[in-house]
Each structure stands twice: as structure tokens, then as C-alpha cells.
């Protein structure tokens, strides 16, 4: 059996893309098995993403979906669970659901997987000689990955009639371990069963529009390339803010904390794409080679470069410690700011600031690349407070804007910060921006691993955070309290400012339609 994914070394031409699309649409016999089909991720993300791909015509004509889990459900029970999460008209929903069936089975032993294999074989034998695709989506807790993968390997991995275009792939979800050691142990176990080409480690941030834009923005804009360097850039901030707390998910969250939950994975992936060198080609492995290189140049995050926080009650949100699912007296951080260092020729001396928190004042994920002030300004000291910043806002409302210093319109010669603004809604209007899961599942079906995390990337990311996580686990750092709805502990701003971030003086964005420039008063 081959795995003829898109590992080519050149960007695909339109003709090749069309050929591939037609192949998938007309020839491929695809079965997607969602393991853990009775769970939250499956119903909120996996099936809805598959449905949208189906509705938009991206999935093959010969498509079947199988839900697999321990619960004793009928096909109709599963349909009932997922139907309300599908976005589209009833006719298309029914057409989609008619292709979805349910197989109950356990995650250990052979019996369940043998039952699954029977259903798969039954379906596939109708298409003798045709290329077959089996996509196993593990919407399951990672603790059962090894046994599930072993069950799949033993019972469901011998696709009959396998030709060079037939394939079997597994999509797996984070968390991939708790630290470097446990992550490596998990990777070893899975690696003994399936080669890296068949493992698609999902980090859904890699499917977000602005993350997908990163290589284009960085390497197709000549004006950016020469300034993307310590000579020009003062500091970089990667900021993740959520306005809600753990909301009954505290049991899960408390085991992990904010650093394992979003920093070691999502925010580190952002850092890698921002900081890496230009890959030799756009092949998945060339890109991931560069990501690994830069991640390996990251110094382990130091405790003294970190501020931790835990939210107390604020507004309608109750304190983290008052969530019934959170263990009494927990010291788990719900907020963290870390200043990180990349030791290479490009980034030596530039602080990379990561900030993430739950129950903060807004929902926002953004990257802020702050430039140094002019070396010999003729415009006075205030210019130091008026930094060029390139801001990439991943959500909400994707935007890329560059803060620039201009003369304030009028008779006086006064400088102000304004912006060059690419707001996606304004510029691209109704263009559909796919959900991250839609893109990534489609990539897995197309065999494109570019936006999936390779084992060595994961290792390097864990290596950067593991000493800090162990220190926190040993109780060497206490989280500082911050009220829900605030910007986090004040010590975070102090750390960020010490690292070199300068808050622009009196910058005011007047919005897209006001016709007024930013003001300084
Ligand atoms: N296209 C668009 O949609 C555009 C939107 N805008 C909007 O305009 C507003 C302001 O723009 P923005 O670029 O953020 O400009 P600002 O220069 O006002 O700064 C915001 C930055 O400073 C941090 N900050 C806020 N208060 C403090 C403080 N007391 N001490 C230290 N840091 C602080 C911010 O938030 P924190 O640390 O809390 O995350 C963020 O990092 C935003 O809402 C932005 O989204 C602007 C331009 C274009
Ligand atoms: O992986 C996770 O991500 C979500 C945030 O994802 P987003 O796409 O809504 O930004 C976060 O809420 C969750 O805690 C974390 O596990």
C-alpha cells in the first residue's frame, strides 16, 4: 500500500491540483472512521467539518463515514447527536447522514476492531481494483492512543486490493504527552505501529487562515524580508486571550494548565512559522525541517522570565478555584507570560514574548512584531513611543495591519501613529474563510502533511517548556491572582515592558469607516 501524499518538492501547478481534485472526487473510495464518535470533539468539530467539506463538494462521491465508540448507540442516535451542529440545509444534512453509520466497540482488545474491519471490508469489496482511502480520526483522549493504534494496526490496516494509490492515515489530537519524556514515550509507541507518513498530528491553529498565510506573507513580500531580523525588530509578542474561564472543564484543564494547553503547541507553532528561515521548497518536509531548526534554537524558558496567574471572581465569572471540577487549592496557572530567546544569527537578542490566559478582558489571538525606533531621529524623543508594528490578528476578524508614523494632517508639523490596514472583512467581503478543521481534514485526505506536526517538531517544542513545567509542578512558582475580565496580573505588563515592548503613545484606531487617522493628544 502506498501513501501518495502531496510530498512533491514544488508548489503544485493548477493542472496538477485539478488532476488531484478529480482523482479524489471520482476515483477514491474514502471511508472516514471517527473514533470517539460519541464525544464532544466529534460532534462539535470533526463531523461538522466533514459535513462542510461534503456540502462544498470536496469529498469523493464514494464516501462513507463510520462513527466508532464504546457507547451502545444506533445509527440514528449518532445522527441525532451531530445533526444540530451541521450547518446547511436539511436535504444536504440528510444526504450526509445517510452515509454515516455507527459501530460500537471498545478501545482495547480485538473484538471491536474486528467488527469495524468487517464493515470496512464489506463496503470496500464493492469497489474491486479502485484506490481506497481509510482515514482514522482519533477524537479520543491520548491515554488510549497506543491501544487504539495497536487495535487498528492489527485488525484494520490490511486494506485488501491495495494499490499504489490506496492509503491509510491516522489523525491524532493533542495533548501529545505532558512533557518531553511522556511525549517521546507516546511517540515511540505510535511509531512502532505506524510510520510518520501515516500519522497526522493535528494542531488546529495551523489550519487558521492567517497561519496558512504566513509563508506567503513572509517570503513573497520583498519589503519585509530584509527587516525580519534582530537589526530592525525589537521584540515579538504572541498573545492568546479568551474571555471565559474553564466553565466545568476544570478537571481536564487543571491537569494541564495554560502552558500545556495552548503555549507549548498552538503558540509555539506560531513562533516557528514566524521565526523560521525560508524553506528550500514548499514540500511538507522542507517546511517542517526549518520549523524544527528554529525550535531547536529556542532556549528552555526560565522561571525568572515567566509570570503566572490564576483568575479570581470577576463580572459573571466565578473564580477558577470555585469551579467544582477544579481540585481544592489548585496552583494550576490559567495565565502565563513567558519571555523566550532564540539563539541564532537572525534572532539573537530579540525577546519573543508569549502571553496566554483564560478569563481575560477580550477574545483575541494576535502577533505583534514591534520594530526598533529610528537610530538617529530628527523628530524628537516622542518617536521612541511611536513604533512601527506589524500586527497579525488571527481572531476574531482576521486582520493584518502595520502601524506607521505619519504627519498629522493639518497646518502643524506633528507626528502621529496611523496604520496600513488589511481587514479581511472589509477587503475580502463575503469570501468564505474555512474553519481550521475543514482545511486540516481535507489536507489529510489529500495527503499533505505540511500543516501537521512532525515528531521532531514536537520534541523541540517540549524541550523548550519542560524545565519550566517541571519547576511549576514542583511548586517553585505561585500563580498571581487576577480578576476575571482583567488583562491578567500587572506583573505581566512589567515583564513585557522589561523585555522591551513599548506601548505606542496614545494610538487610537478610528475604525474602518470613520475616515479619520489615529490620533495623538
Ligand atoms: N484592521 C483592524 O481591525 C485594526 C484594528 N485595530 C484595533 O485598534 C485597537 C488598538 O490597536 P493596537 O494595535 O492593539 O494598539 P495599541 O498600541 O493600543 O496596543 C495594544 C497593545 O498594548 C497592550 N496593552 C494594552 N494596555 C496596556 C498596558 N497598560 N500596558 C502594556 N500593554 C498594554 C495590548 O493589549 P494586551 O496586552 O491586553 O493584549 C496590546 O498588546 C485594537 O482594538 C485593534 O484591534 C487597529 C488597527 C487595525
Ligand atoms: O486547544 C485549545 O484551543 C482552544 C482555543 O481554540 P480557538 O480555535 O477557539 O482559539 C482553547 O479554548 C482550549 O482550551 C485549548 O485546549
mmCIF file of N, CA and C and ligand atoms in Angstrom, residues 174 204-205 208 240 242 244 249 252 261-262 266 358 363 365 395, ligand 2:
data_model
loop_
_atom_site.group_PDB
_atom_site.id
_atom_site.type_symbol
_atom_site.label_atom_id
_atom_site.label_comp_id
_atom_site.label_asym_id
_atom_site.label_seq_id
_atom_site.Cartn_x
_atom_site.Cartn_y
_atom_site.Cartn_z
ATOM 1 N N UNK A 174 -3.980 16.619 20.023
ATOM 2 C CA UNK A 174 -3.240 16.902 21.253
ATOM 3 C C UNK A 174 -4.130 16.615 22.472
ATOM 4 N N UNK A 204 -4.800 22.526 15.593
ATOM 5 C CA UNK A 204 -5.783 23.203 14.738
ATOM 6 C C UNK A 204 -5.413 24.651 14.430
ATOM 7 N N UNK A 205 -4.461 25.213 15.201
ATOM 8 C CA UNK A 205 -4.039 26.572 14.865
ATOM 9 C C UNK A 205 -3.375 26.634 13.485
ATOM 10 N N UNK A 208 -5.723 27.720 10.751
ATOM 11 C CA UNK A 208 -6.357 29.050 10.744
ATOM 12 C C UNK A 208 -5.817 29.881 9.569
ATOM 13 N N UNK A 240 -2.538 35.228 23.272
ATOM 14 C CA UNK A 240 -3.783 34.447 23.194
ATOM 15 C C UNK A 240 -4.649 34.855 24.374
ATOM 16 N N UNK A 242 -8.654 34.614 26.040
ATOM 17 C CA UNK A 242 -10.034 34.120 26.000
ATOM 18 C C UNK A 242 -10.817 34.811 27.104
ATOM 19 N N UNK A 244 -13.462 33.726 28.610
ATOM 20 C CA UNK A 244 -14.184 32.824 29.513
ATOM 21 C C UNK A 244 -13.216 31.926 30.280
ATOM 22 N N UNK A 249 -14.929 22.625 32.649
ATOM 23 C CA UNK A 249 -13.888 21.798 32.034
ATOM 24 C C UNK A 249 -12.632 21.804 32.913
ATOM 25 N N UNK A 252 -10.268 18.684 33.365
ATOM 26 C CA UNK A 252 -9.285 18.469 32.289
ATOM 27 C C UNK A 252 -8.188 19.518 32.375
ATOM 28 N N UNK A 261 -1.733 23.741 27.642
ATOM 29 C CA UNK A 261 -2.968 23.805 26.879
ATOM 30 C C UNK A 261 -2.805 24.564 25.560
ATOM 31 N N UNK A 262 -2.146 25.696 25.583
ATOM 32 C CA UNK A 262 -2.038 26.463 24.332
ATOM 33 C C UNK A 262 -0.625 26.930 23.957
ATOM 34 N N UNK A 266 -0.047 25.473 20.248
ATOM 35 C CA UNK A 266 -0.516 26.486 19.289
ATOM 36 C C UNK A 266 0.447 27.670 19.154
ATOM 37 N N UNK A 358 -6.850 32.579 30.261
ATOM 38 C CA UNK A 358 -8.297 32.345 30.289
ATOM 39 C C UNK A 358 -8.925 33.449 31.140
ATOM 40 N N UNK A 363 -11.564 38.436 23.660
ATOM 41 C CA UNK A 363 -11.148 37.289 22.862
ATOM 42 C C UNK A 363 -10.228 37.814 21.775
ATOM 43 N N UNK A 365 -6.473 36.589 19.441
ATOM 44 C CA UNK A 365 -5.176 35.933 19.244
ATOM 45 C C UNK A 365 -4.436 36.790 18.233
ATOM 46 N N UNK A 395 -7.633 36.070 15.256
ATOM 47 C CA UNK A 395 -9.045 36.058 15.580
ATOM 48 C C UNK A 395 -9.334 37.030 16.700
HETATM 49 O O1 LIG B 2 -6.681 23.695 22.031
HETATM 50 C C1 LIG B 2 -7.329 24.534 22.613
HETATM 51 O O2 LIG B 2 -7.766 25.614 21.928
HETATM 52 C C2 LIG B 2 -8.880 26.353 22.376
HETATM 53 C C3 LIG B 2 -8.878 27.658 21.592
HETATM 54 O O3 LIG B 2 -9.092 27.395 20.245
HETATM 55 P P1 LIG B 2 -9.732 28.506 19.328
HETATM 56 O O4 LIG B 2 -9.671 27.941 17.965
HETATM 57 O O5 LIG B 2 -11.121 28.722 19.837
HETATM 58 O O6 LIG B 2 -8.893 29.724 19.507
HETATM 59 C C4 LIG B 2 -8.839 26.583 23.858
HETATM 60 O O7 LIG B 2 -10.048 27.177 24.295
HETATM 61 C C5 LIG B 2 -8.661 25.263 24.587
HETATM 62 O O8 LIG B 2 -8.520 25.494 25.972
HETATM 63 C C6 LIG B 2 -7.443 24.544 24.077
HETATM 64 O O9 LIG B 2 -7.410 23.233 24.607
#
